[in-house]
mmCIF file of C-alpha atoms in Angstrom:
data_model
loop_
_atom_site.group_PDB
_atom_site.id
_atom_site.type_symbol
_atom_site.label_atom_id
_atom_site.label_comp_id
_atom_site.label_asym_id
_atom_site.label_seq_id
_atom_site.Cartn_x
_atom_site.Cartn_y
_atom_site.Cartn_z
ATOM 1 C CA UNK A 1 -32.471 21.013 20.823
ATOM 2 C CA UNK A 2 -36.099 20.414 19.655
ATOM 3 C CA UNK A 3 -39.105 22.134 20.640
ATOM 4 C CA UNK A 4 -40.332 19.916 22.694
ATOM 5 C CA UNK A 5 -36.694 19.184 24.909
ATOM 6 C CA UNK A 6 -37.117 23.632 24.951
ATOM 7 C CA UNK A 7 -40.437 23.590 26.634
ATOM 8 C CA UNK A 8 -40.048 20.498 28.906
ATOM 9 C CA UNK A 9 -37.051 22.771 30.570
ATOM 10 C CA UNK A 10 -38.348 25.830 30.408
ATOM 11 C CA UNK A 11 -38.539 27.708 33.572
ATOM 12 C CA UNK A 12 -42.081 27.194 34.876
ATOM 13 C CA UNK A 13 -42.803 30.514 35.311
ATOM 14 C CA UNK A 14 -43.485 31.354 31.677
ATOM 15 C CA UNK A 15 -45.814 28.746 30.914
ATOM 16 C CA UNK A 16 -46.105 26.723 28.077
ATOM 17 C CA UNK A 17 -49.281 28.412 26.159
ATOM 18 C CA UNK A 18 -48.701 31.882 25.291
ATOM 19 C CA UNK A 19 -46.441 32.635 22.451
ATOM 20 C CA UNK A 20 -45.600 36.084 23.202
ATOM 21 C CA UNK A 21 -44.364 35.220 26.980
ATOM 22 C CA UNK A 22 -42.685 31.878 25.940
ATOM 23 C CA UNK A 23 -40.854 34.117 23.301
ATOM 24 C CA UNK A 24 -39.625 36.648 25.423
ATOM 25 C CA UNK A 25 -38.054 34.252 27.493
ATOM 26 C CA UNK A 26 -36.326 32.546 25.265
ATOM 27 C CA UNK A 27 -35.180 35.757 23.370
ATOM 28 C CA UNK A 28 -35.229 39.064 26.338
ATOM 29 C CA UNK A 29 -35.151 37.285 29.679
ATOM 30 C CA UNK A 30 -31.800 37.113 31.008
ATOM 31 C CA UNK A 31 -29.907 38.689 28.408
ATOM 32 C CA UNK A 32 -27.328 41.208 29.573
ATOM 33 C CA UNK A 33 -28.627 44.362 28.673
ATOM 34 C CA UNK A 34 -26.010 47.359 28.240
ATOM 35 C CA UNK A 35 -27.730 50.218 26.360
ATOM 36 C CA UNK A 36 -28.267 52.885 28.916
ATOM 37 C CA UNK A 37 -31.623 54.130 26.922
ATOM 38 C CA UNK A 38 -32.843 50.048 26.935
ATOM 39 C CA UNK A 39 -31.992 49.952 30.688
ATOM 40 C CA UNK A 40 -34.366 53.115 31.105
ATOM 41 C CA UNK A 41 -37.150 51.893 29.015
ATOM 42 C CA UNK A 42 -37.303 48.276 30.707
ATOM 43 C CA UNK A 43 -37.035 50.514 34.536
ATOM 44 C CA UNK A 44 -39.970 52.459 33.228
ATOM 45 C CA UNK A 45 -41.731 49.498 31.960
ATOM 46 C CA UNK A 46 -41.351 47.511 35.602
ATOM 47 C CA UNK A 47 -42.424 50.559 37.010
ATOM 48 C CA UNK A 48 -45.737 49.950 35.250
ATOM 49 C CA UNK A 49 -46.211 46.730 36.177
ATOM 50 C CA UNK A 50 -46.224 47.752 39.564
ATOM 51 C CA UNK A 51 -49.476 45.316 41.169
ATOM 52 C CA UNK A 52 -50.077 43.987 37.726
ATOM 53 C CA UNK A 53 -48.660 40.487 35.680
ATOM 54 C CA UNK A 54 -45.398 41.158 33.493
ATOM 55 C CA UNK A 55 -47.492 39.501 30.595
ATOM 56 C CA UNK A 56 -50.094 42.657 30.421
ATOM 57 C CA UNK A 57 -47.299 44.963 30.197
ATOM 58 C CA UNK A 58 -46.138 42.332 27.260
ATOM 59 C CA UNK A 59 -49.026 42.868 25.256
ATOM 60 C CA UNK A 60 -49.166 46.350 25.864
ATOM 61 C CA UNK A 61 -45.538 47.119 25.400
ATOM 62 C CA UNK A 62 -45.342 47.714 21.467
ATOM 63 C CA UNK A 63 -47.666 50.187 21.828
ATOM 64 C CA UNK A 64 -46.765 51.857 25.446
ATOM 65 C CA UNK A 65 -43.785 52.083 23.154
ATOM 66 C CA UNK A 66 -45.664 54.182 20.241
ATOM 67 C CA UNK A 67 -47.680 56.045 22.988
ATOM 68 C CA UNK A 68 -44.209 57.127 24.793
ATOM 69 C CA UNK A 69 -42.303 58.381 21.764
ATOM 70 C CA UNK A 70 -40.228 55.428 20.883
ATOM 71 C CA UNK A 71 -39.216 55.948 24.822
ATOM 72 C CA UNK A 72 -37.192 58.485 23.716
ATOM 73 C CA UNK A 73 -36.094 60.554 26.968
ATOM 74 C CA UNK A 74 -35.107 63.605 25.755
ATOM 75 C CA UNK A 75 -38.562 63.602 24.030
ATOM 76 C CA UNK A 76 -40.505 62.440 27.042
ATOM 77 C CA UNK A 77 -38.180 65.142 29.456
ATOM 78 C CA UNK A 78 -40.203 67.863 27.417
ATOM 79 C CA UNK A 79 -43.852 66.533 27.991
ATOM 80 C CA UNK A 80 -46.356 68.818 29.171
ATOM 81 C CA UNK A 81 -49.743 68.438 30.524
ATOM 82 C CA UNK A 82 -51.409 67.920 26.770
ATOM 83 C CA UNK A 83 -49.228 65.122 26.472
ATOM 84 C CA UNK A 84 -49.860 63.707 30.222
ATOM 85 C CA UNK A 85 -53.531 63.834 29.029
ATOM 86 C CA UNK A 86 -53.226 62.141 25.928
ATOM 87 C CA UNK A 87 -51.381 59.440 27.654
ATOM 88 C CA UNK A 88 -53.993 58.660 30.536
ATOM 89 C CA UNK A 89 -56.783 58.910 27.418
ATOM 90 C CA UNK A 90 -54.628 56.285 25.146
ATOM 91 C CA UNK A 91 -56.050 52.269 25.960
ATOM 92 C CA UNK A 92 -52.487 51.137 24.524
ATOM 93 C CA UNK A 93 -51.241 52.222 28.191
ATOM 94 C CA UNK A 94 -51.551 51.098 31.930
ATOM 95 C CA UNK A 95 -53.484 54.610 32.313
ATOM 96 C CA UNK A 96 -52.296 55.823 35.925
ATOM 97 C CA UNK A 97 -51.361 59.185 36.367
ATOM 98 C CA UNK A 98 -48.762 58.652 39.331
ATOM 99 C CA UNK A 99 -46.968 55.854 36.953
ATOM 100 C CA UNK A 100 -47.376 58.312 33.819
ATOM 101 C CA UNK A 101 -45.869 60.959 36.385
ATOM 102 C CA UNK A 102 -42.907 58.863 37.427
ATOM 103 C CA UNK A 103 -41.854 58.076 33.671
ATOM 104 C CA UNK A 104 -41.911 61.781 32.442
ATOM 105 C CA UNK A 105 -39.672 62.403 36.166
ATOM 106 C CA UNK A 106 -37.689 59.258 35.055
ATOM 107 C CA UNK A 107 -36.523 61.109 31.930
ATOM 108 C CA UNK A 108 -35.498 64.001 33.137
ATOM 109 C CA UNK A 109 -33.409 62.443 35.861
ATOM 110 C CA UNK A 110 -32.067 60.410 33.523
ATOM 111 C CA UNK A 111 -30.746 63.255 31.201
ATOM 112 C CA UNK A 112 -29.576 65.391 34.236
ATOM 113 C CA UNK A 113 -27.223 62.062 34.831
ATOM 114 C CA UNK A 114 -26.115 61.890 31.444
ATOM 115 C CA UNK A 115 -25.362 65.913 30.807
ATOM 116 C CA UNK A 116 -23.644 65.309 34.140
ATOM 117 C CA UNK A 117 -21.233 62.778 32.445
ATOM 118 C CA UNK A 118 -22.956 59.794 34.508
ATOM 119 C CA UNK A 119 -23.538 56.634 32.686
ATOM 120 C CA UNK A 120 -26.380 55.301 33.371
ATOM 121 C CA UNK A 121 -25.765 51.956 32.549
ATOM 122 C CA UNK A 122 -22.455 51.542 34.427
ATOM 123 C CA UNK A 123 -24.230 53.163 37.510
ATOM 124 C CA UNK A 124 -26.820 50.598 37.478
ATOM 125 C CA UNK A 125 -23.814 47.615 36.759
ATOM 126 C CA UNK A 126 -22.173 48.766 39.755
ATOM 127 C CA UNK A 127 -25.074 47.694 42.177
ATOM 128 C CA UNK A 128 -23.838 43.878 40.851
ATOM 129 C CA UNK A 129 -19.837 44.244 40.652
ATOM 130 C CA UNK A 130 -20.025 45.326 36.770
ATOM 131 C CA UNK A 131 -20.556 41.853 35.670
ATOM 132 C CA UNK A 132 -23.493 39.625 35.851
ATOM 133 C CA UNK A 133 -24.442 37.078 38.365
ATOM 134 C CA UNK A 134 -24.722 33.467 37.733
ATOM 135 C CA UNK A 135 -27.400 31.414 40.138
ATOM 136 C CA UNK A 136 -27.913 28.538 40.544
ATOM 137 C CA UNK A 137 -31.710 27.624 41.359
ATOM 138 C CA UNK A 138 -33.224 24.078 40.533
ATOM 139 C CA UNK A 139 -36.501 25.470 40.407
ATOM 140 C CA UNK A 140 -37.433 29.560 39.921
ATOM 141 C CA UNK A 141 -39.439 29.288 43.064
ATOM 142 C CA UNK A 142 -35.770 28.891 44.944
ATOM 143 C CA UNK A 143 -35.064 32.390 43.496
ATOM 144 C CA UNK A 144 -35.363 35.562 45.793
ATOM 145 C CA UNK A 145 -37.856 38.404 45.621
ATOM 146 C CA UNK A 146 -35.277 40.925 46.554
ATOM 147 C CA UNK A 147 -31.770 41.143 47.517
ATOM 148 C CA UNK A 148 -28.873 43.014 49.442
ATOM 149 C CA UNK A 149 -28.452 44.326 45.856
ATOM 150 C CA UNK A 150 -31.720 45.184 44.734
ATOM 151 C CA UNK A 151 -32.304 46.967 47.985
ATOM 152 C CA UNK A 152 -29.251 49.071 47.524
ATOM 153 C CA UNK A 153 -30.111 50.129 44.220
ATOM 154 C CA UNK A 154 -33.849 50.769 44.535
ATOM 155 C CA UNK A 155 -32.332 53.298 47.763
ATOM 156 C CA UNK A 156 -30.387 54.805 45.210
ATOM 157 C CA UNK A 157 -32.923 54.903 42.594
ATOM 158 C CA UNK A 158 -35.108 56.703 44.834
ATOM 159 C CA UNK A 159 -32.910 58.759 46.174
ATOM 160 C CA UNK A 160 -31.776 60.223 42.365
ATOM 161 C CA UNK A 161 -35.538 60.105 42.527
ATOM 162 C CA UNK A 162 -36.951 57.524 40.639
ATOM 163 C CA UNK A 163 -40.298 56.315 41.554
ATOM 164 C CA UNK A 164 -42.248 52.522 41.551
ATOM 165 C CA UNK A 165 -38.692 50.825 41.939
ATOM 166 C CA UNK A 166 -38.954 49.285 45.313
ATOM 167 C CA UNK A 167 -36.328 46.303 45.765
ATOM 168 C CA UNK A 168 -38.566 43.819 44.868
ATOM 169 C CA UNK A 169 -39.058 45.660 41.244
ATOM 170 C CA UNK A 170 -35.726 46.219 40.747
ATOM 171 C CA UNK A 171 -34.896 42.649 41.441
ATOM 172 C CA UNK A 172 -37.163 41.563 38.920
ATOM 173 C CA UNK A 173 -35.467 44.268 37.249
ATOM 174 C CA UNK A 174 -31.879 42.830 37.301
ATOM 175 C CA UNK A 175 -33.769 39.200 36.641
ATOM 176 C CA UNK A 176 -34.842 40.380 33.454
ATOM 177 C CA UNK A 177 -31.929 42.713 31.666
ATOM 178 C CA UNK A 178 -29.370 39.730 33.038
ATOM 179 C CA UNK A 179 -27.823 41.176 36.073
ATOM 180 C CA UNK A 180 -28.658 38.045 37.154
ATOM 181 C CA UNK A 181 -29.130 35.044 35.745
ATOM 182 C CA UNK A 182 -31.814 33.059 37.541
ATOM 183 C CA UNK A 183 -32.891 30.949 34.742
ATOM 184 C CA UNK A 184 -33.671 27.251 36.209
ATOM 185 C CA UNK A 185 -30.322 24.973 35.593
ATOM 186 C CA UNK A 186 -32.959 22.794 33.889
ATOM 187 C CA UNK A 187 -33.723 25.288 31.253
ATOM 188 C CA UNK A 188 -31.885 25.701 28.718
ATOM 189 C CA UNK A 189 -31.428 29.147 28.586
ATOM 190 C CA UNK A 190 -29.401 29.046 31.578
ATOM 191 C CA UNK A 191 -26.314 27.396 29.929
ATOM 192 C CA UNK A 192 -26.797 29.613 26.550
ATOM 193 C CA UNK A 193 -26.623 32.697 28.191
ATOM 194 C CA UNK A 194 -23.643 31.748 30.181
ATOM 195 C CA UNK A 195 -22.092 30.533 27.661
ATOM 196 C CA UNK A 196 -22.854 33.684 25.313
ATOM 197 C CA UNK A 197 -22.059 36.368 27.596
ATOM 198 C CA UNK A 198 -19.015 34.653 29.197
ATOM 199 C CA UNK A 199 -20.843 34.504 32.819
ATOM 200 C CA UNK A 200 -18.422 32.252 35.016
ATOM 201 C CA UNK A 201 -19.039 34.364 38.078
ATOM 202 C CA UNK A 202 -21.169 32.308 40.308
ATOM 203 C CA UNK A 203 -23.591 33.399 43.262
ATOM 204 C CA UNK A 204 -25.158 30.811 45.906
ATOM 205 C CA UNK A 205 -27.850 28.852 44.591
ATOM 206 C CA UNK A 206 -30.130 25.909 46.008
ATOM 207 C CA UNK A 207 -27.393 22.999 44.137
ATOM 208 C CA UNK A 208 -24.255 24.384 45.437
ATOM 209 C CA UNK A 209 -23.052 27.726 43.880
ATOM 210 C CA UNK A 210 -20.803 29.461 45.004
ATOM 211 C CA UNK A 211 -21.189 32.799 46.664
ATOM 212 C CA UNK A 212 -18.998 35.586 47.369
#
């Protein structure tokens, strides 16, 4: 496929200008994401964008990463107030304190579910039957902002309590770490993903889907 065929069926939503959004959606969007740690970072990382564009957290993510320890949770679990400071005084970051608050929380929820023998990443899984979800949208605009399934996890999420996750975060959420794949049929990520991660199961879409 040549660059140009790529960026005619692209899905709109990324553009066609900036390199660093076009490239994470041909390389992160999507992609099933299993890693229990990855699945926390990219929860923390929504969290942030909470109000703002996903591409601001893109160009601030490399070094939110530095900033946050590698997003390392049994580092972050141990932060204290020096480090809460340093954070809200570092530009690399989206400097609130309630978001800075929620991540350090995040951590050590996350570890409690871990030394509790709870994966994290088959917890999360369950909310979509363990397997990802295959849509079937003409144009991203036909996609939801939330689901029955995002709104049953962002309960749950709050209710381990996790903060900045409402369901309309968390679907985004499940968009981007492939939960769901809501790729346009016209781009071509939508068939390479598929066709990588073996995702047959298909949800309701706009050109005939099936549902379950």
């Amino acid at each position: 496929m040549t660059e140009s065929e790529k960026a005619e069926g692209r899905c709109g939503w990324c553009g066609t200008t900036d390199p660093l959004y076009i490239a994470y959606h041909d390389t992160e969007w999507g992609v099933p994401e299993y890693d229990p740690r990855a699945l926390w970072e990219k929860l923390v990382l929504d969290g942030f964008q909470a109000g703002l564009a996903w591409v601001t957290i893109l160009r601030k993510r490399e070094g939110m990463r530095d900033a946050f320890d590698g997003f390392d949770p049994e580092i972050i679990a141990r932060y204290g107030e020096a480090d809460r400071a340093r954070l809200l005084a570092d530009p690399r970051i989206i400097r609130s304190g309630a978001k800075v608050d929620a991540a350090i929380n995040g951590a050590r929820i996350w570890l409690d579910m871990r030394d509790n023998g709870e994966d994290f990443s088959a917890w999360l899984w369950s909310f979509v039957g363990g397997r990802p979800r295959v849509n079937q949208w003409r144009d991203f605009r036909d996609a939801p902002t939330q689901t029955p399934e995002s709104v049953a996890m962002a309960k749950a999420l709050k209710a381990r309590g996790f903060k900045f996750c409402g369901p309309v975060i968390v679907y985004a959420f499940q968009q981007a770490v492939g939960m769901v794949n809501d790729h346009q049929t016209t781009c071509f990520r939508h068939a390479q993903i598929n066709d990588a991660h073996g995702q047959k199961h298909q949800s309701a879409g706009r050109d005939g889907g099936s549902g379950d």
